[in-house]
PDB file of C-alpha atoms in Angstrom:
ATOM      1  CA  UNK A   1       0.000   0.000   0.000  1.00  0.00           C
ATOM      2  CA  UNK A   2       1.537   3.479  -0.798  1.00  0.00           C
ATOM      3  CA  UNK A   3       1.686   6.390   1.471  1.00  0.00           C
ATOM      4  CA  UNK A   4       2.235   9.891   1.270  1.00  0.00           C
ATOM      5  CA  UNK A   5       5.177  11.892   2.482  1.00  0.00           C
ATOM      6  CA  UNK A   6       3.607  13.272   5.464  1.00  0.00           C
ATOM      7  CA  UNK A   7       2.322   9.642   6.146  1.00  0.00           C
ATOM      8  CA  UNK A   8       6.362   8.413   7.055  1.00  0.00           C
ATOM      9  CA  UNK A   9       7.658   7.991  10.248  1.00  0.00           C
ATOM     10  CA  UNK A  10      10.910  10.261  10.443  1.00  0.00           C
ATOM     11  CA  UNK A  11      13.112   6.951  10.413  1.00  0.00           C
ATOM     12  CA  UNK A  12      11.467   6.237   6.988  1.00  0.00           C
ATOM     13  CA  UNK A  13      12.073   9.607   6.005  1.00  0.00           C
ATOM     14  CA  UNK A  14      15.324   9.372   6.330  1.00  0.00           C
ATOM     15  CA  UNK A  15      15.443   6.823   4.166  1.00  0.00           C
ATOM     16  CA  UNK A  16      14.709   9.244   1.007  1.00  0.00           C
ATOM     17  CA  UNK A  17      16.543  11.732   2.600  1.00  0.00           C
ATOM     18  CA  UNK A  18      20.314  11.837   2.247  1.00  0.00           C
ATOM     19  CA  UNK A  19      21.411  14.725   3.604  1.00  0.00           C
ATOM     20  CA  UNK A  20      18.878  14.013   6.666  1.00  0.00           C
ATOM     21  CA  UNK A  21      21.261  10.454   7.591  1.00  0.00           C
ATOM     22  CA  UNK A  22      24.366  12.244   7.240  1.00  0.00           C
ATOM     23  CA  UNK A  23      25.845  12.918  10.708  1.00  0.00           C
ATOM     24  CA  UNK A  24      29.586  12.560   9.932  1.00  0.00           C
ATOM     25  CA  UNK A  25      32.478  15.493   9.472  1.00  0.00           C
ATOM     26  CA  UNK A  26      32.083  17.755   6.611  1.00  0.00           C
ATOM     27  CA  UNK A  27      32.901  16.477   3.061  1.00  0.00           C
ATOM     28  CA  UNK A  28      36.898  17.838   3.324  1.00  0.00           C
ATOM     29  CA  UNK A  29      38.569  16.060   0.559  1.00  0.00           C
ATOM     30  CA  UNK A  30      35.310  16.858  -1.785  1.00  0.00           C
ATOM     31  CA  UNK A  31      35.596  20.417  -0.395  1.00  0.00           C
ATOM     32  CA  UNK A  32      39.610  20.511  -1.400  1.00  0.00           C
ATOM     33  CA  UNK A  33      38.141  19.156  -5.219  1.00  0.00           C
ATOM     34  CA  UNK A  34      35.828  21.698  -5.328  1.00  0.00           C
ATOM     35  CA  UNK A  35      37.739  24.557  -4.970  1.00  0.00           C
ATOM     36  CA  UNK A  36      40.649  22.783  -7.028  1.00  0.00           C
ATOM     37  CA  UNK A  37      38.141  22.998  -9.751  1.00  0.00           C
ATOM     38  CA  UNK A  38      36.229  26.359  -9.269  1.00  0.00           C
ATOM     39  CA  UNK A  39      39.535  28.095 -11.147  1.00  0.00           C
ATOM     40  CA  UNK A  40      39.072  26.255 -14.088  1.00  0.00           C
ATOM     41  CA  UNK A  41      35.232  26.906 -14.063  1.00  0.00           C
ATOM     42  CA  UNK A  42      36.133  30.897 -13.753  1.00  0.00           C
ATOM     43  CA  UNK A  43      38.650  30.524 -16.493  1.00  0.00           C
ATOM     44  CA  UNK A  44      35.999  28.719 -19.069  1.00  0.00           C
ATOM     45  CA  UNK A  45      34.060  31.009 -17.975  1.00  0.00           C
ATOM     46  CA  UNK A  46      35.801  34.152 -19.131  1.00  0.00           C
ATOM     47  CA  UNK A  47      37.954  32.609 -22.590  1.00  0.00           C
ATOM     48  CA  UNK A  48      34.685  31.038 -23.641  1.00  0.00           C
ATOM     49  CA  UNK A  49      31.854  33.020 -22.364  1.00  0.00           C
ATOM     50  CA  UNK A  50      32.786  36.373 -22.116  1.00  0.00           C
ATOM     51  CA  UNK A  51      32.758  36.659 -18.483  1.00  0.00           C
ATOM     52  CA  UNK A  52      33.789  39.546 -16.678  1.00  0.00           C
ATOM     53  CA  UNK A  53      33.345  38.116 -13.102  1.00  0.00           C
ATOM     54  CA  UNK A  54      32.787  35.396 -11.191  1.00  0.00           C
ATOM     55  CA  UNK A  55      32.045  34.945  -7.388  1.00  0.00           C
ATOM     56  CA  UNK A  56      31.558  32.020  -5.622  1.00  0.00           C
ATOM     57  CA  UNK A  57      29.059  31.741  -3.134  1.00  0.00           C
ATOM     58  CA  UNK A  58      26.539  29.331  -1.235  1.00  0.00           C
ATOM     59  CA  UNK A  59      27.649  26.109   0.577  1.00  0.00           C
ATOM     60  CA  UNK A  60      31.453  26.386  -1.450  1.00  0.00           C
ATOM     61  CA  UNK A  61      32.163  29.314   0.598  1.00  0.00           C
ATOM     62  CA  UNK A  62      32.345  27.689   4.311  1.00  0.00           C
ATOM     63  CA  UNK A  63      33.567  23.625   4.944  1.00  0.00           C
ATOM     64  CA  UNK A  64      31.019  23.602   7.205  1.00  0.00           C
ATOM     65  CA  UNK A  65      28.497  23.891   5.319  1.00  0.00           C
ATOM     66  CA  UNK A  66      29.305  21.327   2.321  1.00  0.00           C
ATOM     67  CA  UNK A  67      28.357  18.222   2.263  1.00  0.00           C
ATOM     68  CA  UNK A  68      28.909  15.297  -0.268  1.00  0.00           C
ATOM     69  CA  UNK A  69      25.226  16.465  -1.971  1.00  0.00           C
ATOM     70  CA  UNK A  70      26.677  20.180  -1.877  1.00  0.00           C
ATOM     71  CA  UNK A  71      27.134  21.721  -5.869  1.00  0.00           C
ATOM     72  CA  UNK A  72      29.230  24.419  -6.836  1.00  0.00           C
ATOM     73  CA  UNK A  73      27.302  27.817  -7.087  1.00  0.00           C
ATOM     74  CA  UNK A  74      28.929  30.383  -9.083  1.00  0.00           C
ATOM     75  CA  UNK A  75      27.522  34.641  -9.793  1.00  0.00           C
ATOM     76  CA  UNK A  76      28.462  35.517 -13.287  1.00  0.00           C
ATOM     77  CA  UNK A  77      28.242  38.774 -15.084  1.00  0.00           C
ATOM     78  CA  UNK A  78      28.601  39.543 -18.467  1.00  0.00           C
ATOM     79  CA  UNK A  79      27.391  36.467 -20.568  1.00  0.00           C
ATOM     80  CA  UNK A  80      25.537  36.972 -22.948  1.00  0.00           C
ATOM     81  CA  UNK A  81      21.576  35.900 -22.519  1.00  0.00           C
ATOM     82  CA  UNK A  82      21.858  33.521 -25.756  1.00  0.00           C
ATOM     83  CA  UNK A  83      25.281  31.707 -24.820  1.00  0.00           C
ATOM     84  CA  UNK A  84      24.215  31.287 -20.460  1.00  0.00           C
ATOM     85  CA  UNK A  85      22.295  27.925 -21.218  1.00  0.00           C
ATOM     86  CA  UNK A  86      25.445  26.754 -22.851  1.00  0.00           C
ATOM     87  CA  UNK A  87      27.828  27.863 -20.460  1.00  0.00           C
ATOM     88  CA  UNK A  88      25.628  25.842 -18.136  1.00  0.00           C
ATOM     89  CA  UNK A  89      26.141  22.599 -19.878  1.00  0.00           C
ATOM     90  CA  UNK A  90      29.773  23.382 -20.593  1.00  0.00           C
ATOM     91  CA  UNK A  91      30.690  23.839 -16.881  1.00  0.00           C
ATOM     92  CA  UNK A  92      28.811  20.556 -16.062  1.00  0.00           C
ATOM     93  CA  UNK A  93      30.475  18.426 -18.223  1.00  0.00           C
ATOM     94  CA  UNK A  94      33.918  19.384 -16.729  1.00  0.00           C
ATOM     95  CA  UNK A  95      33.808  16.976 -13.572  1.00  0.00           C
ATOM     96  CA  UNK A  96      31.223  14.323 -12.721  1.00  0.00           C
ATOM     97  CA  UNK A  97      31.390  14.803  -9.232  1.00  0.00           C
ATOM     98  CA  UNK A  98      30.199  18.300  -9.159  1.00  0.00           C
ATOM     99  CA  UNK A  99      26.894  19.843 -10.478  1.00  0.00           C
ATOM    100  CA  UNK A 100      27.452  23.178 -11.078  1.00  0.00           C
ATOM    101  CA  UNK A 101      24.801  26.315 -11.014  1.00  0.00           C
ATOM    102  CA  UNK A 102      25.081  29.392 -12.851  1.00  0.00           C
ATOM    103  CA  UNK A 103      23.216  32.173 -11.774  1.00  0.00           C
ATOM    104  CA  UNK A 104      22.807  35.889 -13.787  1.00  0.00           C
ATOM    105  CA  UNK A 105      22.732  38.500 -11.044  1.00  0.00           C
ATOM    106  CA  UNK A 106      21.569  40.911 -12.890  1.00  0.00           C
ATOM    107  CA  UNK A 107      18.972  38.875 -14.576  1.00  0.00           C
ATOM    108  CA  UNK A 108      15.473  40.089 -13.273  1.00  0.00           C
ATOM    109  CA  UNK A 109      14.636  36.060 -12.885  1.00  0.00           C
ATOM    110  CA  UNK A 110      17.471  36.173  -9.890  1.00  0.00           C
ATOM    111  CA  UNK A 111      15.898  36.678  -6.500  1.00  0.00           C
ATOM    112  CA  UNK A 112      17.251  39.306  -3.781  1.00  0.00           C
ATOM    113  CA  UNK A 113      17.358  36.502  -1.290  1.00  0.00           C
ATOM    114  CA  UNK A 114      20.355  35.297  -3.346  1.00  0.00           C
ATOM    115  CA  UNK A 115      21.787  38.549  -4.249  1.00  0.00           C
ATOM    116  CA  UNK A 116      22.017  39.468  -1.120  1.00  0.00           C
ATOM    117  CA  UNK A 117      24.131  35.633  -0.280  1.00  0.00           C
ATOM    118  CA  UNK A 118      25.901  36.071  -2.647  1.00  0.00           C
ATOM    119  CA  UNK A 119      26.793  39.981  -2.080  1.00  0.00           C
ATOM    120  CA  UNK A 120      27.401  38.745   1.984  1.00  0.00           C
ATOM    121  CA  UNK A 121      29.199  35.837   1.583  1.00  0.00           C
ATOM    122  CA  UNK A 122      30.324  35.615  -2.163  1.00  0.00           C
ATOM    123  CA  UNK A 123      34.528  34.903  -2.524  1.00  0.00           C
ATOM    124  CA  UNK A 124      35.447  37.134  -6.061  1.00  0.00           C
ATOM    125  CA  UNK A 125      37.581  35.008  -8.527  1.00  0.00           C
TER     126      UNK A 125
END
């Protein structure tokens, strides 16, 4: 018989929840890979793409804070609207361990909740 969400126990939601079973030490060697790799993702991002900065920001920016589910969130400026989808896939196809996100600060689709993280915590590359 199936059973909603709200219908689990919080044992069997951790069962569909990762991040909810992980009680361990941060992700340290993924964190080291991670920012091994974030150069290279700035440096696509400019010879490529046109980009004319790039700030790191979100879970990346603290140890504590990244865990083994954690992706790479970079703020870009200057791409162009037509070429940001592509960038998108480009960057993701550089390491299989790490989903990367792209967000357009400037766009009017980005929300002040993450301006303002990434204008508060954001690391400029």
């Amino acid at each position: 018989m199936s059973r909603t969400a709200l219908e689990l126990t919080p044992d069997q939601q951790k069962q569909y929840c990762p991040a909810q079973r992980w009680q361990g030490e941060p992700a340290t060697e993924r964190f080291r890979a991670a920012w091994e790799l974030v150069p290279r993702l700035a440096t696509v991002l400019r010879e490529q793409f046109g980009a004319s900065r790039v700030i790191v920001f979100g879970s990346l920016v603290q140890a504590t804070t990244f865990t083994d589910w954690s992706d790479i969130d970079l703020a870009v400026w200057g791409i162009p609207a037509r070429c940001f989808y592509k960038a998108v896939g480009v960057l993701n196809e550089l390491h299989p361990e790490f989903r990367v996100d792209l967000v357009d600060p400037e766009s009017a689709s980005c929300r002040d909740s993450v301006r303002r993280a990434i204008d508060a915590m954001g690391i400029e590359l």
